């Protein structure tokens, strides 16, 4: 059974940092594109960053440029979202999602419909 499990969320003060993890079970991530999305209360789901199987990353959200980065460690079957300089507008449930691609693919997308597998989400709350 293919599963994605996010972890690392929690309560952080404004200006702080968190690193979210997206761990895969039941499949190996080296042939899957991974993206991070978030959804704040009352708002639509927002695509943030993605990383291709070849390691190319793309940022789809201007609001997190220069603050969030995505990386993957295929040996650990995990993708990370490093979040720095957090502010209250970053409060949301964060999801990772996966889509199958070849190992050399450079593609990664920022739309939810492009992904087949989703984690259950992890809450990030930025508050003093």
CSV table of N, CA, C and O in Angstrom, one decimal:
chain,number,residue,atom,x,y,z
A,1,UNK,N,0.8,-1.2,0.0
A,1,UNK,CA,0.0,0.0,0.0
A,1,UNK,C,0.9,1.2,0.0
A,1,UNK,O,1.7,1.4,0.9
A,2,UNK,N,0.6,2.1,-1.0
A,2,UNK,CA,1.4,3.3,-1.1
A,2,UNK,C,0.9,4.4,0.0
A,2,UNK,O,-0.3,4.7,0.0
A,3,UNK,N,1.9,4.9,0.7
A,3,UNK,CA,1.5,5.9,1.7
A,3,UNK,C,2.5,7.0,1.8
A,3,UNK,O,3.8,6.7,1.7
A,4,UNK,N,2.1,8.2,2.1
A,4,UNK,CA,2.9,9.3,2.3
A,4,UNK,C,2.6,9.8,3.7
A,4,UNK,O,1.4,10.0,4.0
A,5,UNK,N,3.6,10.0,4.5
A,5,UNK,CA,3.3,10.5,5.9
A,5,UNK,C,4.1,11.8,6.1
A,5,UNK,O,5.4,11.7,6.1
A,6,UNK,N,3.4,12.8,6.4
A,6,UNK,CA,4.1,14.1,6.8
A,6,UNK,C,4.4,14.2,8.3
A,6,UNK,O,3.6,13.6,9.1
A,7,UNK,N,5.4,14.8,8.6
A,7,UNK,CA,5.7,15.1,10.0
A,7,UNK,C,6.5,16.4,10.1
A,7,UNK,O,7.0,16.9,9.1
A,8,UNK,N,6.7,16.8,11.4
A,8,UNK,CA,7.5,18.0,11.6
A,8,UNK,C,6.7,19.3,11.9
A,8,UNK,O,7.3,20.3,12.2
A,9,UNK,N,5.4,19.2,11.7
A,9,UNK,CA,4.6,20.4,12.0
A,9,UNK,C,4.5,20.7,13.5
A,9,UNK,O,5.0,19.9,14.3
A,10,UNK,N,3.9,21.9,13.8
A,10,UNK,CA,3.8,22.3,15.1
A,10,UNK,C,3.6,23.7,15.3
A,10,UNK,O,3.3,24.4,14.3
A,11,UNK,N,3.8,24.2,16.5
A,11,UNK,CA,3.6,25.6,16.8
A,11,UNK,C,5.0,26.3,16.8
A,11,UNK,O,5.9,25.8,17.5
A,12,UNK,N,5.1,27.4,16.1
A,12,UNK,CA,6.4,28.1,16.0
A,12,UNK,C,6.1,29.6,16.1
A,12,UNK,O,5.1,30.0,15.7
A,13,UNK,N,7.1,30.3,16.7
A,13,UNK,CA,6.9,31.7,16.8
A,13,UNK,C,7.3,32.4,15.5
A,13,UNK,O,8.0,31.9,14.6
A,14,UNK,N,6.7,33.6,15.2
A,14,UNK,CA,7.1,34.3,14.0
A,14,UNK,C,8.6,34.5,13.9
A,14,UNK,O,9.2,34.8,14.9
A,15,UNK,N,9.1,34.3,12.7
A,15,UNK,CA,10.5,34.4,12.5
A,15,UNK,C,11.2,33.1,12.6
A,15,UNK,O,12.4,33.0,12.3
A,16,UNK,N,10.5,32.1,13.1
A,16,UNK,CA,11.2,30.8,13.4
A,16,UNK,C,11.2,29.9,12.2
A,16,UNK,O,10.8,30.3,11.1
A,17,UNK,N,11.7,28.7,12.4
A,17,UNK,CA,11.9,27.7,11.3
A,17,UNK,C,11.3,26.4,11.6
A,17,UNK,O,11.3,26.0,12.8
A,18,UNK,N,10.9,25.7,10.6
A,18,UNK,CA,10.5,24.3,10.8
A,18,UNK,C,11.0,23.5,9.6
A,18,UNK,O,11.1,24.1,8.5
A,19,UNK,N,11.2,22.2,9.8
A,19,UNK,CA,11.5,21.4,8.6
A,19,UNK,C,10.4,20.2,8.6
A,19,UNK,O,10.4,19.4,9.6
A,20,UNK,N,9.7,20.2,7.6
A,20,UNK,CA,8.7,19.1,7.4
A,20,UNK,C,9.3,18.0,6.6
A,20,UNK,O,10.1,18.2,5.7
A,21,UNK,N,8.9,16.8,7.0
A,21,UNK,CA,9.3,15.6,6.3
A,21,UNK,C,8.1,14.9,5.6
A,21,UNK,O,7.0,14.9,6.2
A,22,UNK,N,8.4,14.3,4.5
A,22,UNK,CA,7.4,13.5,3.8
A,22,UNK,C,8.0,12.2,3.5
A,22,UNK,O,8.9,12.0,2.7
A,23,UNK,N,7.6,11.2,4.3
A,23,UNK,CA,8.2,9.9,4.2
A,23,UNK,C,7.3,8.9,3.4
A,23,UNK,O,6.1,8.9,3.7
A,24,UNK,N,7.8,8.1,2.5
A,24,UNK,CA,7.1,7.2,1.7
A,24,UNK,C,7.2,5.8,2.3
A,24,UNK,O,8.3,5.4,2.7
A,25,UNK,N,6.1,5.1,2.2
A,25,UNK,CA,6.1,3.7,2.5
A,25,UNK,C,5.4,2.9,1.5
A,25,UNK,O,4.4,3.4,0.9
A,26,UNK,N,5.8,1.7,1.1
A,26,UNK,CA,5.1,0.9,0.1
A,26,UNK,C,5.6,1.2,-1.3
A,26,UNK,O,5.2,0.5,-2.2
A,27,UNK,N,6.5,2.2,-1.4
A,27,UNK,CA,7.1,2.5,-2.7
A,27,UNK,C,8.4,3.3,-2.5
A,27,UNK,O,8.6,3.9,-1.4
A,28,UNK,N,9.2,3.4,-3.5
A,28,UNK,CA,10.4,4.1,-3.4
A,28,UNK,C,10.2,5.5,-4.1
A,28,UNK,O,9.7,5.5,-5.2
A,29,UNK,N,10.7,6.5,-3.5
A,29,UNK,CA,10.4,7.9,-4.0
A,29,UNK,C,11.3,8.2,-5.2
A,29,UNK,O,11.0,9.3,-5.9
A,30,UNK,N,12.3,7.4,-5.6
A,30,UNK,CA,13.2,7.8,-6.7
A,30,UNK,C,12.5,7.9,-8.0
A,30,UNK,O,13.0,8.5,-9.0
A,31,UNK,N,11.3,7.3,-8.2
A,31,UNK,CA,10.5,7.4,-9.4
A,31,UNK,C,9.2,8.2,-9.2
A,31,UNK,O,8.2,8.0,-9.9
A,32,UNK,N,9.2,9.1,-8.2
A,32,UNK,CA,8.1,9.9,-8.0
A,32,UNK,C,8.5,11.4,-7.8
A,32,UNK,O,9.4,11.7,-7.1
A,33,UNK,N,7.7,12.2,-8.5
A,33,UNK,CA,7.8,13.6,-8.2
A,33,UNK,C,7.0,13.9,-7.0
A,33,UNK,O,6.0,13.4,-6.7
A,34,UNK,N,7.6,14.8,-6.2
A,34,UNK,CA,7.0,15.2,-4.9
A,34,UNK,C,6.7,16.7,-4.9
A,34,UNK,O,7.6,17.5,-5.3
A,35,UNK,N,5.5,17.1,-4.4
A,35,UNK,CA,5.2,18.5,-4.2
A,35,UNK,C,4.7,18.7,-2.8
A,35,UNK,O,4.1,17.8,-2.2
A,36,UNK,N,4.8,19.9,-2.4
A,36,UNK,CA,4.2,20.4,-1.1
A,36,UNK,C,3.1,21.4,-1.4
A,36,UNK,O,3.3,22.3,-2.2
A,37,UNK,N,2.0,21.2,-0.7
A,37,UNK,CA,0.9,22.1,-0.8
A,37,UNK,C,0.5,22.5,0.6
A,37,UNK,O,0.9,21.9,1.6
A,38,UNK,N,-0.3,23.5,0.7
A,38,UNK,CA,-0.9,23.9,2.0
A,38,UNK,C,-2.3,24.4,1.8
A,38,UNK,O,-2.6,24.9,0.7
A,39,UNK,N,-3.0,24.3,2.9
A,39,UNK,CA,-4.4,24.9,2.9
A,39,UNK,C,-4.6,25.5,4.2
A,39,UNK,O,-4.6,24.8,5.3
A,40,UNK,N,-4.9,26.8,4.2
A,40,UNK,CA,-5.2,27.6,5.4
A,40,UNK,C,-6.8,27.6,5.5
A,40,UNK,O,-7.5,27.4,4.5
A,41,UNK,N,-7.3,27.8,6.7
A,41,UNK,CA,-8.7,27.8,6.9
A,41,UNK,C,-9.4,28.8,6.1
A,41,UNK,O,-9.0,30.0,6.0
A,42,UNK,N,-10.4,28.4,5.4
A,42,UNK,CA,-11.2,29.3,4.5
A,42,UNK,C,-10.5,29.7,3.2
A,42,UNK,O,-11.0,30.5,2.5
A,43,UNK,N,-9.4,29.0,2.9
A,43,UNK,CA,-8.7,29.3,1.7
A,43,UNK,C,-8.5,28.1,0.8
A,43,UNK,O,-8.6,27.0,1.3
A,44,UNK,N,-8.3,28.3,-0.5
A,44,UNK,CA,-8.1,27.2,-1.4
A,44,UNK,C,-6.7,26.6,-1.1
A,44,UNK,O,-5.8,27.3,-0.7
A,45,UNK,N,-6.5,25.3,-1.5
A,45,UNK,CA,-5.2,24.7,-1.5
A,45,UNK,C,-4.3,25.4,-2.4
A,45,UNK,O,-4.6,25.8,-3.5
A,46,UNK,N,-3.1,25.5,-1.9
A,46,UNK,CA,-2.0,26.3,-2.6
A,46,UNK,C,-0.8,25.4,-2.9
A,46,UNK,O,-0.3,24.8,-2.0
A,47,UNK,N,-0.4,25.3,-4.1
A,47,UNK,CA,0.9,24.6,-4.4
A,47,UNK,C,2.1,25.5,-4.1
A,47,UNK,O,2.1,26.7,-4.4
A,48,UNK,N,3.0,24.9,-3.4
A,48,UNK,CA,4.2,25.6,-3.0
A,48,UNK,C,5.4,25.3,-3.8
A,48,UNK,O,5.9,26.2,-4.5
A,49,UNK,N,6.0,24.2,-3.6
A,49,UNK,CA,7.2,23.8,-4.3
A,49,UNK,C,7.1,22.3,-4.7
A,49,UNK,O,6.3,21.6,-4.1
A,50,UNK,N,7.9,22.0,-5.7
A,50,UNK,CA,7.9,20.6,-6.1
A,50,UNK,C,9.4,20.2,-6.5
A,50,UNK,O,10.2,21.1,-6.7
A,51,UNK,N,9.6,18.9,-6.5
A,51,UNK,CA,11.0,18.5,-6.9
A,51,UNK,C,10.8,17.3,-7.8
A,51,UNK,O,10.1,16.3,-7.5
A,52,UNK,N,11.5,17.3,-8.9
A,52,UNK,CA,11.4,16.2,-9.9
A,52,UNK,C,12.3,15.0,-9.4
A,52,UNK,O,13.0,15.1,-8.5
A,53,UNK,N,12.1,13.9,-10.2
A,53,UNK,CA,12.9,12.7,-9.9
A,53,UNK,C,14.4,13.0,-10.1
A,53,UNK,O,15.2,12.4,-9.4
A,54,UNK,N,14.7,13.9,-11.0
A,54,UNK,CA,16.1,14.2,-11.3
A,54,UNK,C,16.7,15.3,-10.3
A,54,UNK,O,17.8,15.7,-10.4
A,55,UNK,N,15.8,15.8,-9.4
A,55,UNK,CA,16.3,16.7,-8.4
A,55,UNK,C,16.0,18.2,-8.7
A,55,UNK,O,16.4,19.0,-7.9
A,56,UNK,N,15.4,18.4,-9.8
A,56,UNK,CA,15.1,19.8,-10.1
A,56,UNK,C,13.9,20.3,-9.3
A,56,UNK,O,12.9,19.6,-9.3
A,57,UNK,N,14.0,21.5,-8.7
A,57,UNK,CA,12.9,22.0,-7.9
A,57,UNK,C,12.3,23.2,-8.6
A,57,UNK,O,13.0,23.9,-9.4
A,58,UNK,N,11.1,23.5,-8.3
A,58,UNK,CA,10.4,24.6,-8.8
A,58,UNK,C,9.5,25.2,-7.7
A,58,UNK,O,9.0,24.5,-6.8
A,59,UNK,N,9.4,26.5,-7.7
A,59,UNK,CA,8.6,27.2,-6.7
A,59,UNK,C,7.4,27.8,-7.4
A,59,UNK,O,7.5,28.6,-8.3
A,60,UNK,N,6.2,27.5,-6.8
A,60,UNK,CA,5.0,28.0,-7.4
A,60,UNK,C,4.3,29.1,-6.6
A,60,UNK,O,3.2,29.6,-7.0
A,61,UNK,N,4.8,29.4,-5.5
A,61,UNK,CA,4.2,30.4,-4.6
A,61,UNK,C,5.2,31.6,-4.3
A,61,UNK,O,6.2,31.4,-3.6
A,62,UNK,N,4.8,32.7,-4.8
A,62,UNK,CA,5.6,33.9,-4.5
A,62,UNK,C,5.8,34.2,-3.0
A,62,UNK,O,6.8,34.7,-2.6
A,63,UNK,N,4.8,33.8,-2.3
A,63,UNK,CA,4.7,34.1,-0.9
A,63,UNK,C,5.8,33.4,-0.1
A,63,UNK,O,6.2,33.8,1.0
A,64,UNK,N,6.4,32.3,-0.7
A,64,UNK,CA,7.4,31.6,0.1
A,64,UNK,C,8.8,31.6,-0.6
A,64,UNK,O,9.7,31.0,0.0
A,65,UNK,N,8.9,32.3,-1.7
A,65,UNK,CA,10.2,32.4,-2.3
A,65,UNK,C,11.2,33.0,-1.4
A,65,UNK,O,11.0,34.0,-0.8
A,66,UNK,N,12.4,32.4,-1.4
A,66,UNK,CA,13.5,32.9,-0.6
A,66,UNK,C,13.4,32.4,0.8
A,66,UNK,O,14.3,32.6,1.6
A,67,UNK,N,12.3,31.8,1.2
A,67,UNK,CA,12.1,31.3,2.6
A,67,UNK,C,12.0,29.8,2.7
A,67,UNK,O,12.4,29.2,3.7
A,68,UNK,N,11.3,29.2,1.7
A,68,UNK,CA,11.1,27.7,1.7
A,68,UNK,C,11.9,27.1,0.7
A,68,UNK,O,12.1,27.6,-0.4
A,69,UNK,N,12.5,25.9,1.0
A,69,UNK,CA,13.2,25.1,0.1
A,69,UNK,C,12.8,23.6,0.2
A,69,UNK,O,12.4,23.2,1.2
A,70,UNK,N,12.9,23.0,-0.9
A,70,UNK,CA,12.5,21.5,-1.0
A,70,UNK,C,13.7,20.7,-1.3
A,70,UNK,O,14.6,21.2,-2.1
A,71,UNK,N,13.8,19.6,-0.7
A,71,UNK,CA,15.0,18.7,-1.0
A,71,UNK,C,14.5,17.2,-0.9
A,71,UNK,O,13.5,17.0,-0.3
A,72,UNK,N,15.3,16.3,-1.5
A,72,UNK,CA,14.9,14.9,-1.4
A,72,UNK,C,16.1,14.1,-1.0
A,72,UNK,O,17.3,14.4,-1.4
A,73,UNK,N,15.9,13.1,-0.2
A,73,UNK,CA,16.9,12.1,0.1
A,73,UNK,C,16.4,10.7,-0.2
A,73,UNK,O,15.7,10.1,0.6
A,74,UNK,N,16.7,10.3,-1.4
A,74,UNK,CA,16.2,9.0,-1.9
A,74,UNK,C,16.6,7.9,-1.0
A,74,UNK,O,15.9,6.9,-0.9
A,75,UNK,N,17.8,8.0,-0.4
A,75,UNK,CA,18.3,6.9,0.4
A,75,UNK,C,17.4,6.7,1.6
A,75,UNK,O,17.2,5.6,2.2
A,76,UNK,N,16.8,7.8,2.1
A,76,UNK,CA,15.9,7.8,3.3
A,76,UNK,C,14.5,7.7,2.8
A,76,UNK,O,13.6,7.8,3.7
A,77,UNK,N,14.2,7.7,1.5
A,77,UNK,CA,12.9,7.7,1.0
A,77,UNK,C,12.0,8.9,1.5
A,77,UNK,O,10.8,8.7,1.9
A,78,UNK,N,12.6,10.0,1.6
A,78,UNK,CA,12.0,11.2,2.3
A,78,UNK,C,12.3,12.4,1.5
A,78,UNK,O,13.4,12.6,0.9
A,79,UNK,N,11.3,13.3,1.5
A,79,UNK,CA,11.4,14.6,0.9
A,79,UNK,C,11.2,15.6,2.0
A,79,UNK,O,10.3,15.4,2.9
A,80,UNK,N,11.9,16.7,2.0
A,80,UNK,CA,11.8,17.7,3.1
A,80,UNK,C,11.3,19.1,2.6
A,80,UNK,O,11.6,19.4,1.4
A,81,UNK,N,10.7,19.8,3.4
A,81,UNK,CA,10.4,21.2,3.2
A,81,UNK,C,11.0,22.0,4.3
A,81,UNK,O,10.5,21.9,5.5
A,82,UNK,N,12.0,22.8,4.0
A,82,UNK,CA,12.6,23.6,5.0
A,82,UNK,C,11.9,25.0,4.9
A,82,UNK,O,11.9,25.6,3.9
A,83,UNK,N,11.4,25.4,6.1
A,83,UNK,CA,10.6,26.7,6.1
A,83,UNK,C,11.3,27.6,7.1
A,83,UNK,O,11.4,27.3,8.3
A,84,UNK,N,11.8,28.8,6.6
A,84,UNK,CA,12.4,29.8,7.4
A,84,UNK,C,11.6,31.1,7.4
A,84,UNK,O,10.7,31.3,6.6
A,85,UNK,N,11.9,31.9,8.4
A,85,UNK,CA,11.3,33.2,8.5
A,85,UNK,C,9.8,33.1,8.4
A,85,UNK,O,9.1,33.8,7.7
A,86,UNK,N,9.2,32.2,9.2
A,86,UNK,CA,7.8,31.9,9.2
A,86,UNK,C,7.0,33.1,9.7
A,86,UNK,O,7.5,33.8,10.6
A,87,UNK,N,5.9,33.3,9.2
A,87,UNK,CA,5.0,34.3,9.7
A,87,UNK,C,3.5,33.8,9.8
A,87,UNK,O,3.3,32.6,9.4
A,88,UNK,N,2.6,34.6,10.3
A,88,UNK,CA,1.3,34.1,10.6
A,88,UNK,C,0.6,33.6,9.4
A,88,UNK,O,-0.3,32.7,9.4
A,89,UNK,N,0.9,34.2,8.2
A,89,UNK,CA,0.3,33.8,7.0
A,89,UNK,C,0.7,32.4,6.5
A,89,UNK,O,0.1,31.9,5.6
A,90,UNK,N,1.7,31.8,7.1
A,90,UNK,CA,2.1,30.5,6.8
A,90,UNK,C,1.3,29.4,7.6
A,90,UNK,O,1.5,28.2,7.4
A,91,UNK,N,0.5,29.9,8.5
A,91,UNK,CA,-0.3,28.9,9.2
A,91,UNK,C,-1.3,28.2,8.3
A,91,UNK,O,-2.1,28.8,7.6
A,92,UNK,N,-1.2,26.9,8.3
A,92,UNK,CA,-2.0,26.0,7.4
A,92,UNK,C,-1.7,24.6,7.7
A,92,UNK,O,-0.8,24.2,8.5
A,93,UNK,N,-2.5,23.7,7.1
A,93,UNK,CA,-2.1,22.3,7.0
A,93,UNK,C,-1.3,22.1,5.8
A,93,UNK,O,-1.7,22.5,4.7
A,94,UNK,N,-0.2,21.4,6.0
A,94,UNK,CA,0.8,21.2,4.9
A,94,UNK,C,0.7,19.7,4.4
A,94,UNK,O,0.7,18.8,5.3
A,95,UNK,N,0.6,19.5,3.1
A,95,UNK,CA,0.5,18.2,2.5
A,95,UNK,C,1.6,18.0,1.5
A,95,UNK,O,2.0,18.9,0.8
A,96,UNK,N,2.1,16.7,1.5
A,96,UNK,CA,2.9,16.3,0.4
A,96,UNK,C,2.1,15.4,-0.5
A,96,UNK,O,1.2,14.8,-0.1
A,97,UNK,N,2.5,15.4,-1.8
A,97,UNK,CA,1.8,14.6,-2.8
A,97,UNK,C,2.8,14.1,-3.8
A,97,UNK,O,3.9,14.6,-4.0
A,98,UNK,N,2.5,12.9,-4.4
A,98,UNK,CA,3.4,12.2,-5.3
A,98,UNK,C,2.8,11.9,-6.6
A,98,UNK,O,1.6,11.6,-6.7
A,99,UNK,N,3.6,11.9,-7.6
A,99,UNK,CA,3.2,11.5,-9.0
A,99,UNK,C,4.3,10.7,-9.6
A,99,UNK,O,5.5,11.1,-9.5
A,100,UNK,N,4.0,9.6,-10.2
A,100,UNK,CA,5.1,8.8,-10.8
A,100,UNK,C,5.7,9.4,-12.1
A,100,UNK,O,5.0,9.9,-12.9
A,101,UNK,N,7.0,9.3,-12.2
A,101,UNK,CA,7.7,9.7,-13.4
A,101,UNK,C,9.0,8.9,-13.5
A,101,UNK,O,9.4,8.2,-12.5
A,102,UNK,N,9.6,8.9,-14.6
A,102,UNK,CA,10.9,8.2,-14.8
A,102,UNK,C,12.0,8.9,-14.0
A,102,UNK,O,11.9,10.0,-13.6
A,103,UNK,N,13.0,8.2,-13.7
A,103,UNK,CA,14.1,8.7,-12.8
A,103,UNK,C,14.8,9.9,-13.4
A,103,UNK,O,15.3,10.7,-12.6
A,104,UNK,N,14.8,10.1,-14.7
A,104,UNK,CA,15.5,11.2,-15.3
A,104,UNK,C,14.6,12.4,-15.6
A,104,UNK,O,15.0,13.4,-16.2
A,105,UNK,N,13.3,12.3,-15.2
A,105,UNK,CA,12.4,13.3,-15.5
A,105,UNK,C,12.7,14.6,-14.9
A,105,UNK,O,13.2,14.7,-13.7
A,106,UNK,N,12.5,15.7,-15.6
A,106,UNK,CA,12.8,17.1,-15.0
A,106,UNK,C,11.4,17.7,-14.6
A,106,UNK,O,11.4,18.8,-14.1
A,107,UNK,N,10.3,17.0,-14.9
A,107,UNK,CA,9.0,17.6,-14.7
A,107,UNK,C,8.7,17.7,-13.2
A,107,UNK,O,8.9,16.7,-12.5
A,108,UNK,N,8.1,18.7,-12.8
A,108,UNK,CA,7.3,18.7,-11.6
A,108,UNK,C,6.3,19.9,-11.7
A,108,UNK,O,6.6,20.9,-12.2
A,109,UNK,N,5.1,19.6,-11.2
A,109,UNK,CA,4.0,20.6,-11.3
A,109,UNK,C,3.5,21.1,-10.0
A,109,UNK,O,3.7,20.5,-9.0
A,110,UNK,N,2.7,22.2,-10.1
A,110,UNK,CA,2.2,22.8,-8.9
A,110,UNK,C,0.7,22.7,-8.7
A,110,UNK,O,0.1,23.4,-7.8
A,111,UNK,N,0.0,21.9,-9.5
A,111,UNK,CA,-1.4,21.7,-9.5
A,111,UNK,C,-1.8,20.4,-8.8
A,111,UNK,O,-1.2,19.4,-9.1
A,112,UNK,N,-2.8,20.4,-7.9
A,112,UNK,CA,-3.1,19.2,-7.2
A,112,UNK,C,-3.6,18.1,-8.0
A,112,UNK,O,-3.3,16.9,-7.7
A,113,UNK,N,-4.2,18.4,-9.2
A,113,UNK,CA,-4.8,17.3,-10.0
A,113,UNK,C,-3.6,16.5,-10.7
A,113,UNK,O,-3.9,15.4,-11.2
A,114,UNK,N,-2.4,17.0,-10.6
A,114,UNK,CA,-1.3,16.3,-11.3
A,114,UNK,C,-0.7,15.2,-10.4
A,114,UNK,O,0.2,14.5,-10.8
A,115,UNK,N,-1.2,15.1,-9.2
A,115,UNK,CA,-0.7,14.2,-8.2
A,115,UNK,C,-1.7,13.1,-7.8
A,115,UNK,O,-2.9,13.4,-7.6
A,116,UNK,N,-1.2,11.9,-7.7
A,116,UNK,CA,-2.1,10.8,-7.4
A,116,UNK,C,-2.1,10.4,-5.9
A,116,UNK,O,-3.1,9.8,-5.5
A,117,UNK,N,-1.1,10.6,-5.2
A,117,UNK,CA,-1.0,10.1,-3.8
A,117,UNK,C,-0.8,11.3,-2.9
A,117,UNK,O,0.1,12.2,-3.2
A,118,UNK,N,-1.5,11.3,-1.8
A,118,UNK,CA,-1.4,12.4,-0.8
A,118,UNK,C,-1.2,11.9,0.6
A,118,UNK,O,-1.7,10.8,0.9
A,119,UNK,N,-0.5,12.7,1.3
A,119,UNK,CA,-0.4,12.4,2.8
A,119,UNK,C,-1.6,13.0,3.5
A,119,UNK,O,-2.5,13.6,2.9
A,120,UNK,N,-1.6,12.7,4.8
A,120,UNK,CA,-2.8,13.2,5.6
A,120,UNK,C,-2.6,14.6,6.1
A,120,UNK,O,-3.6,15.2,6.6
A,121,UNK,N,-1.4,15.2,5.9
A,121,UNK,CA,-1.2,16.6,6.3
A,121,UNK,C,-0.7,16.7,7.7
A,121,UNK,O,-0.8,15.9,8.6
A,122,UNK,N,0.1,17.8,7.9
A,122,UNK,CA,0.6,18.2,9.2
A,122,UNK,C,0.3,19.7,9.4
A,122,UNK,O,0.5,20.5,8.5
A,123,UNK,N,-0.1,20.0,10.6
A,123,UNK,CA,-0.5,21.3,11.0
A,123,UNK,C,0.7,22.2,11.3
A,123,UNK,O,1.6,21.7,12.1
A,124,UNK,N,0.8,23.3,10.7
A,124,UNK,CA,1.8,24.3,11.1
A,124,UNK,C,1.1,25.6,11.6
A,124,UNK,O,0.2,26.1,10.9
A,125,UNK,N,1.4,26.0,12.8
A,125,UNK,CA,0.8,27.2,13.3
A,125,UNK,C,1.9,28.1,13.7
A,125,UNK,O,2.8,27.8,14.5
A,126,UNK,N,1.8,29.3,13.2
A,126,UNK,CA,2.8,30.4,13.5
A,126,UNK,C,2.1,31.4,14.4
A,126,UNK,O,1.2,32.1,13.9
A,127,UNK,N,2.6,31.5,15.6
A,127,UNK,CA,1.9,32.4,16.5
A,127,UNK,C,2.9,32.7,17.7
A,127,UNK,O,3.7,31.9,18.1
A,128,UNK,N,2.7,33.9,18.2
A,128,UNK,CA,3.5,34.3,19.4
A,128,UNK,C,2.7,34.0,20.7
A,128,UNK,O,3.2,34.2,21.8
